[in-house]
GROMACS .gro file of C-alpha atoms in nm:
model
  266
    1MET     CA    1   2.812   8.776   8.138
    2PRO     CA    2   2.851   8.777   7.756
    3ILE     CA    3   3.006   9.082   7.597
    4SER     CA    4   2.763   9.267   7.372
    5SER     CA    5   2.816   9.227   6.998
    6SER     CA    6   2.899   9.598   6.968
    7ARG     CA    7   3.213   9.534   7.174
    8ARG     CA    8   3.330   9.231   6.977
    9VAL     CA    9   3.663   9.269   6.802
   10CYS     CA   10   3.765   9.094   6.482
   11ARG     CA   11   4.068   8.868   6.488
   12ARG     CA   12   4.387   9.038   6.379
   13ASP     CA   13   4.533   8.934   6.045
   14PRO     CA   14   4.891   8.817   6.123
   15GLU     CA   15   5.018   8.945   5.788
   16ARG     CA   16   4.884   9.292   5.868
   17VAL     CA   17   5.002   9.287   6.227
   18ARG     CA   18   5.365   9.200   6.140
   19PRO     CA   19   5.456   9.533   5.970
   20ILE     CA   20   5.260   9.722   6.234
   21GLN     CA   21   5.451   9.543   6.509
   22LYS     CA   22   5.779   9.618   6.331
   23GLY     CA   23   5.686   9.985   6.323
   24LEU     CA   24   5.597   9.978   6.691
   25ASN     CA   25   5.933   9.816   6.768
   26MET     CA   26   6.116  10.090   6.578
   27LYS     CA   27   5.922  10.357   6.768
   28GLY     CA   28   6.005  10.181   7.093
   29ILE     CA   29   6.374  10.168   7.008
   30GLU     CA   30   6.375  10.536   6.918
   31ALA     CA   31   6.200  10.620   7.246
   32VAL     CA   32   6.456  10.422   7.446
   33GLU     CA   33   6.741  10.593   7.261
   34ARG     CA   34   6.597  10.934   7.352
   35TYR     CA   35   6.547  10.826   7.712
   36LEU     CA   36   6.901  10.697   7.754
   37LYS     CA   37   7.060  10.992   7.575
   38THR     CA   38   6.922  11.221   7.843
   39GLU     CA   39   7.118  11.012   8.098
   40ALA     CA   40   6.782  11.011   8.203
   41GLY     CA   41   6.642  11.348   8.176
   42ALA     CA   42   6.552  11.161   8.488
   43LEU     CA   43   6.751  11.384   8.708
   44VAL     CA   44   6.544  11.614   8.925
   45ARG     CA   45   6.758  11.859   9.117
   46HIS     CA   46   6.755  11.832   9.493
   47PRO     CA   47   6.691  12.164   9.670
   48VAL     CA   48   6.998  12.107   9.887
   49ALA     CA   49   7.320  12.182   9.701
   50GLY     CA   50   7.532  11.874   9.647
   51ALA     CA   51   7.259  11.626   9.739
   52ALA     CA   52   7.179  11.333   9.512
   53PRO     CA   53   6.923  11.400   9.236
   54VAL     CA   54   6.571  11.261   9.250
   55ARG     CA   55   6.503  10.943   9.048
   56PRO     CA   56   6.126  10.873   9.061
   57VAL     CA   57   5.972  10.547   8.936
   58ILE     CA   58   5.618  10.417   8.890
   59THR     CA   59   5.536  10.046   8.870
   60ILE     CA   60   5.206   9.910   8.741
   61SER     CA   61   5.090   9.557   8.819
   62ARG     CA   62   4.761   9.470   8.652
   63GLN     CA   63   4.496   9.210   8.589
   64ALA     CA   64   4.469   9.109   8.224
   65GLY     CA   65   4.243   9.353   8.042
   66ALA     CA   66   4.213   9.592   8.336
   67GLY     CA   67   4.384   9.873   8.149
   68GLY     CA   68   4.740   9.883   8.280
   69HIS     CA   69   4.880  10.011   7.950
   70LYS     CA   70   4.601  10.270   7.929
   71VAL     CA   71   4.692  10.395   8.275
   72ALA     CA   72   5.057  10.422   8.167
   73ALA     CA   73   4.956  10.619   7.856
   74ALA     CA   74   4.731  10.846   8.062
   75LEU     CA   75   5.019  10.909   8.303
   76LEU     CA   76   5.242  11.025   8.019
   77GLU     CA   77   4.967  11.261   7.901
   78THR     CA   78   4.918  11.393   8.254
   79PHE     CA   79   5.293  11.443   8.298
   80ALA     CA   80   5.327  11.621   7.963
   81SER     CA   81   5.063  11.877   8.061
   82ASP     CA   82   5.206  11.945   8.407
   83ALA     CA   83   5.394  12.270   8.457
   84ASP     CA   84   5.662  12.098   8.666
   85GLN     CA   85   5.864  11.949   8.382
   86GLU     CA   86   6.167  11.904   8.603
   87LEU     CA   87   5.975  11.629   8.778
   88PHE     CA   88   5.733  11.520   8.507
   89GLY     CA   89   5.929  11.569   8.186
   90GLY     CA   90   6.120  11.293   8.006
   91TRP     CA   91   5.940  10.984   8.134
   92GLN     CA   92   5.938  10.655   7.942
   93THR     CA   93   5.714  10.348   7.969
   94PHE     CA   94   5.874  10.004   7.977
   95ASP     CA   95   5.652   9.701   7.923
   96ARG     CA   96   5.739   9.342   7.833
   97GLU     CA   97   5.794   9.403   7.464
   98LEU     CA   98   6.017   9.705   7.516
   99CYS     CA   99   6.214   9.538   7.796
  100GLU     CA  100   6.279   9.237   7.573
  101LEU     CA  101   6.391   9.466   7.290
  102VAL     CA  102   6.635   9.641   7.522
  103ALA     CA  103   6.759   9.313   7.672
  104ALA     CA  104   6.829   9.173   7.324
  105ASP     CA  105   7.014   9.481   7.194
  106PRO     CA  106   7.382   9.497   7.300
  107LYS     CA  107   7.384   9.870   7.230
  108PHE     CA  108   7.133   9.934   7.506
  109ALA     CA  109   7.285   9.679   7.742
  110HIS     CA  110   7.625   9.848   7.719
  111HIS     CA  111   7.472  10.193   7.773
  112LEU     CA  112   7.283  10.079   8.082
  113GLU     CA  113   7.594   9.913   8.223
  114ALA     CA  114   7.799  10.228   8.165
  115LEU     CA  115   7.539  10.443   8.342
  116LEU     CA  116   7.523  10.212   8.642
  117ALA     CA  117   7.898  10.173   8.667
  118GLU     CA  118   7.946  10.550   8.653
  119GLN     CA  119   7.670  10.646   8.895
  120TYR     CA  120   7.686  10.358   9.143
  121GLU     CA  121   8.042  10.225   9.102
  122THR     CA  122   7.925   9.865   9.085
  123LYS     CA  123   7.900   9.591   8.827
  124PRO     CA  124   7.538   9.572   8.710
  125ALA     CA  125   7.523   9.192   8.741
  126ASP     CA  126   7.640   9.208   9.104
  127PHE     CA  127   7.410   9.500   9.175
  128PHE     CA  128   7.119   9.307   9.028
  129ARG     CA  129   7.187   8.982   9.215
  130GLN     CA  130   7.196   9.168   9.545
  131ILE     CA  131   6.833   9.264   9.484
  132ILE     CA  132   6.671   8.940   9.365
  133GLY     CA  133   6.932   8.670   9.418
  134ALA     CA  134   7.052   8.414   9.169
  135SER     CA  135   6.735   8.210   9.126
  136VAL     CA  136   6.650   8.363   8.790
  137ASP     CA  137   6.976   8.246   8.631
  138ARG     CA  138   6.790   7.934   8.519
  139ASP     CA  139   6.563   8.148   8.306
  140LEU     CA  140   6.785   8.363   8.088
  141LEU     CA  141   6.510   8.575   7.933
  142ALA     CA  142   6.357   8.650   8.273
  143TYR     CA  143   6.702   8.737   8.404
  144GLU     CA  144   6.773   8.979   8.119
  145VAL     CA  145   6.430   9.143   8.135
  146PHE     CA  146   6.452   9.176   8.514
  147ARG     CA  147   6.797   9.330   8.474
  148VAL     CA  148   6.661   9.586   8.229
  149VAL     CA  149   6.376   9.671   8.466
  150ARG     CA  150   6.612   9.716   8.759
  151SER     CA  151   6.855   9.920   8.549
  152VAL     CA  152   6.601  10.168   8.409
  153ALA     CA  153   6.441  10.200   8.753
  154THR     CA  154   6.780  10.293   8.895
  155ILE     CA  155   6.814  10.560   8.627
  156GLY     CA  156   6.468  10.693   8.707
  157LYS     CA  157   6.167  10.855   8.538
  158CYS     CA  158   6.024  10.531   8.408
  159ILE     CA  159   5.682  10.368   8.422
  160ILE     CA  160   5.729   9.991   8.446
  161VAL     CA  161   5.427   9.787   8.339
  162GLY     CA  162   5.442   9.435   8.482
  163ARG     CA  163   5.772   9.240   8.487
  164ALA     CA  164   5.768   9.220   8.869
  165GLY     CA  165   5.844   9.591   8.880
  166SER     CA  166   5.705   9.637   9.230
  167GLN     CA  167   5.953   9.387   9.371
  168LEU     CA  168   6.255   9.479   9.161
  169THR     CA  169   6.225   9.839   9.282
  170ARG     CA  170   6.118   9.775   9.641
  171ASP     CA  171   6.439   9.914   9.792
  172LEU     CA  172   6.439  10.234   9.583
  173GLY     CA  173   6.309  10.535   9.771
  174LEU     CA  174   6.087  10.721   9.527
  175VAL     CA  175   5.861  10.454   9.384
  176VAL     CA  176   5.483  10.462   9.348
  177SER     CA  177   5.366  10.103   9.315
  178VAL     CA  178   5.018  10.056   9.169
  179ARG     CA  179   4.790   9.756   9.114
  180ILE     CA  180   4.517   9.788   8.847
  181VAL     CA  181   4.207   9.568   8.867
  182ALA     CA  182   3.863   9.567   8.702
  183PRO     CA  183   3.537   9.368   8.696
  184GLU     CA  184   3.544   9.055   8.480
  185PRO     CA  185   3.326   9.189   8.193
  186ASP     CA  186   3.554   9.491   8.158
  187ARG     CA  187   3.864   9.272   8.166
  188ILE     CA  188   3.729   9.033   7.901
  189ALA     CA  189   3.643   9.328   7.678
  190GLY     CA  190   3.991   9.468   7.736
  191VAL     CA  191   4.160   9.141   7.639
  192MET     CA  192   3.942   9.119   7.328
  193ALA     CA  193   4.044   9.469   7.222
  194TYR     CA  194   4.414   9.441   7.307
  195TYR     CA  195   4.476   9.099   7.151
  196GLY     CA  196   4.212   9.109   6.878
  197LEU     CA  197   4.026   8.803   7.009
  198GLU     CA  198   3.670   8.678   7.001
  199GLU     CA  199   3.494   8.665   7.337
  200ARG     CA  200   3.532   8.287   7.382
  201GLU     CA  201   3.907   8.310   7.321
  202ALA     CA  202   3.941   8.612   7.548
  203ARG     CA  203   3.773   8.422   7.831
  204GLN     CA  204   4.042   8.157   7.797
  205ARG     CA  205   4.331   8.401   7.749
  206ALA     CA  206   4.255   8.632   8.044
  207PRO     CA  207   4.295   8.375   8.326
  208ALA     CA  208   4.599   8.226   8.151
  209LEU     CA  209   4.765   8.568   8.144
  210ASP     CA  210   4.680   8.632   8.508
  211GLU     CA  211   4.818   8.295   8.612
  212ALA     CA  212   5.143   8.352   8.419
  213ARG     CA  213   5.192   8.687   8.592
  214ALA     CA  214   5.109   8.541   8.932
  215ARG     CA  215   5.350   8.253   8.869
  216LEU     CA  216   5.630   8.499   8.792
  217LEU     CA  217   5.602   8.651   9.141
  218ARG     CA  218   5.558   8.314   9.310
  219LYS     CA  219   5.857   8.158   9.138
  220HIS     CA  220   6.110   8.436   9.179
  221PHE     CA  221   5.986   8.624   9.488
  222GLN     CA  222   5.757   8.378   9.672
  223LEU     CA  223   5.480   8.639   9.680
  224ASP     CA  224   5.109   8.656   9.596
  225ILE     CA  225   5.049   8.909   9.318
  226ASP     CA  226   4.700   8.984   9.459
  227ASP     CA  227   4.830   9.079   9.803
  228PRO     CA  228   4.739   9.451   9.833
  229ARG     CA  229   5.024   9.502  10.080
  230LEU     CA  230   5.270   9.483   9.789
  231TYR     CA  231   5.140   9.812   9.647
  232ASP     CA  232   5.092  10.173   9.751
  233VAL     CA  233   4.743  10.177   9.604
  234VAL     CA  234   4.501   9.948   9.417
  235TRP     CA  235   4.275  10.110   9.157
  236ASN     CA  236   3.960   9.963   8.999
  237THR     CA  237   3.925  10.095   8.643
  238GLY     CA  238   3.566   9.973   8.638
  239GLN     CA  239   3.481  10.226   8.907
  240VAL     CA  240   3.726  10.514   8.855
  241PRO     CA  241   3.802  10.682   8.518
  242ILE     CA  242   4.157  10.623   8.399
  243PRO     CA  243   4.240  10.998   8.368
  244THR     CA  244   4.140  11.040   8.735
  245ILE     CA  245   4.364  10.748   8.830
  246ALA     CA  246   4.654  10.904   8.640
  247GLU     CA  247   4.605  11.240   8.809
  248SER     CA  248   4.596  11.074   9.151
  249ILE     CA  249   4.916  10.878   9.083
  250ALA     CA  250   5.089  11.196   8.967
  251LEU     CA  251   4.982  11.374   9.286
  252LEU     CA  252   5.104  11.083   9.498
  253MET     CA  253   5.440  11.093   9.322
  254ARG     CA  254   5.469  11.468   9.378
  255ARG     CA  255   5.391  11.428   9.749
  256LYS     CA  256   5.644  11.146   9.786
  257VAL     CA  257   5.915  11.357   9.623
  258GLU     CA  258   5.832  11.658   9.841
  259ALA     CA  259   5.830  11.447  10.159
  260ALA     CA  260   6.161  11.283  10.070
  261GLN     CA  261   6.322  11.618   9.994
  262LEU     CA  262   6.204  11.768  10.322
  263ALA     CA  263   6.334  11.464  10.509
  264GLY     CA  264   6.666  11.487  10.330
  265ALA     CA  265   6.627  11.132  10.199
  266VAL     CA  266   6.700  11.234   9.840
   0.00000   0.00000   0.00000
């Protein structure tokens, strides 16, 4: 079904996008610096004295244009307004761009390694290989981005958009793993808006993006990205408002934390 002309988006001017992107990168770097300086304000005290702190994580897998980044943004808004800031304060979103920035910056790499070595008494590379094996060594960028994802997930209080987050965190206890889908017209409109494309281009880009994401899971984990069993919940943004989805994810996280604390698992 064609997208109505009122929803068409003009192509982005590369010369205008470049300084904007640079500014976004600087904001991302500043956000990561704040996140790491808190040694992850991620620590949520366990009610039992001496028990390990709580390190919650949310992963978002999504169809192209379904609104995965919007869900992540809505989650941060929901968390900021929640009275329980011990659990919901200090969260950070990590998507592809931010993970690649972190992976390419030695300053962040050293900080992550120091945190992991101190808290888990293991070399990060060994720790990482135990989780996903050595198959990604052939793809250095994927390896570095995966390592960043695993590292920040281990620290806690992060929302990981894409990057095989559901699989890289599968052995961590307090993870809410979400899949975001939407009807095709909504997804095409979303790709048009996010990438600044005309409808014809968006119809070509959307399946290419979905295939690239599916290939990532097939290649490194031998899994089908559309298998609902990989996730705690699958949400359709064409049927449920994004703020409602964010509230439901926050409630699910709260219940998981409470259940784990009662069971003495964290």
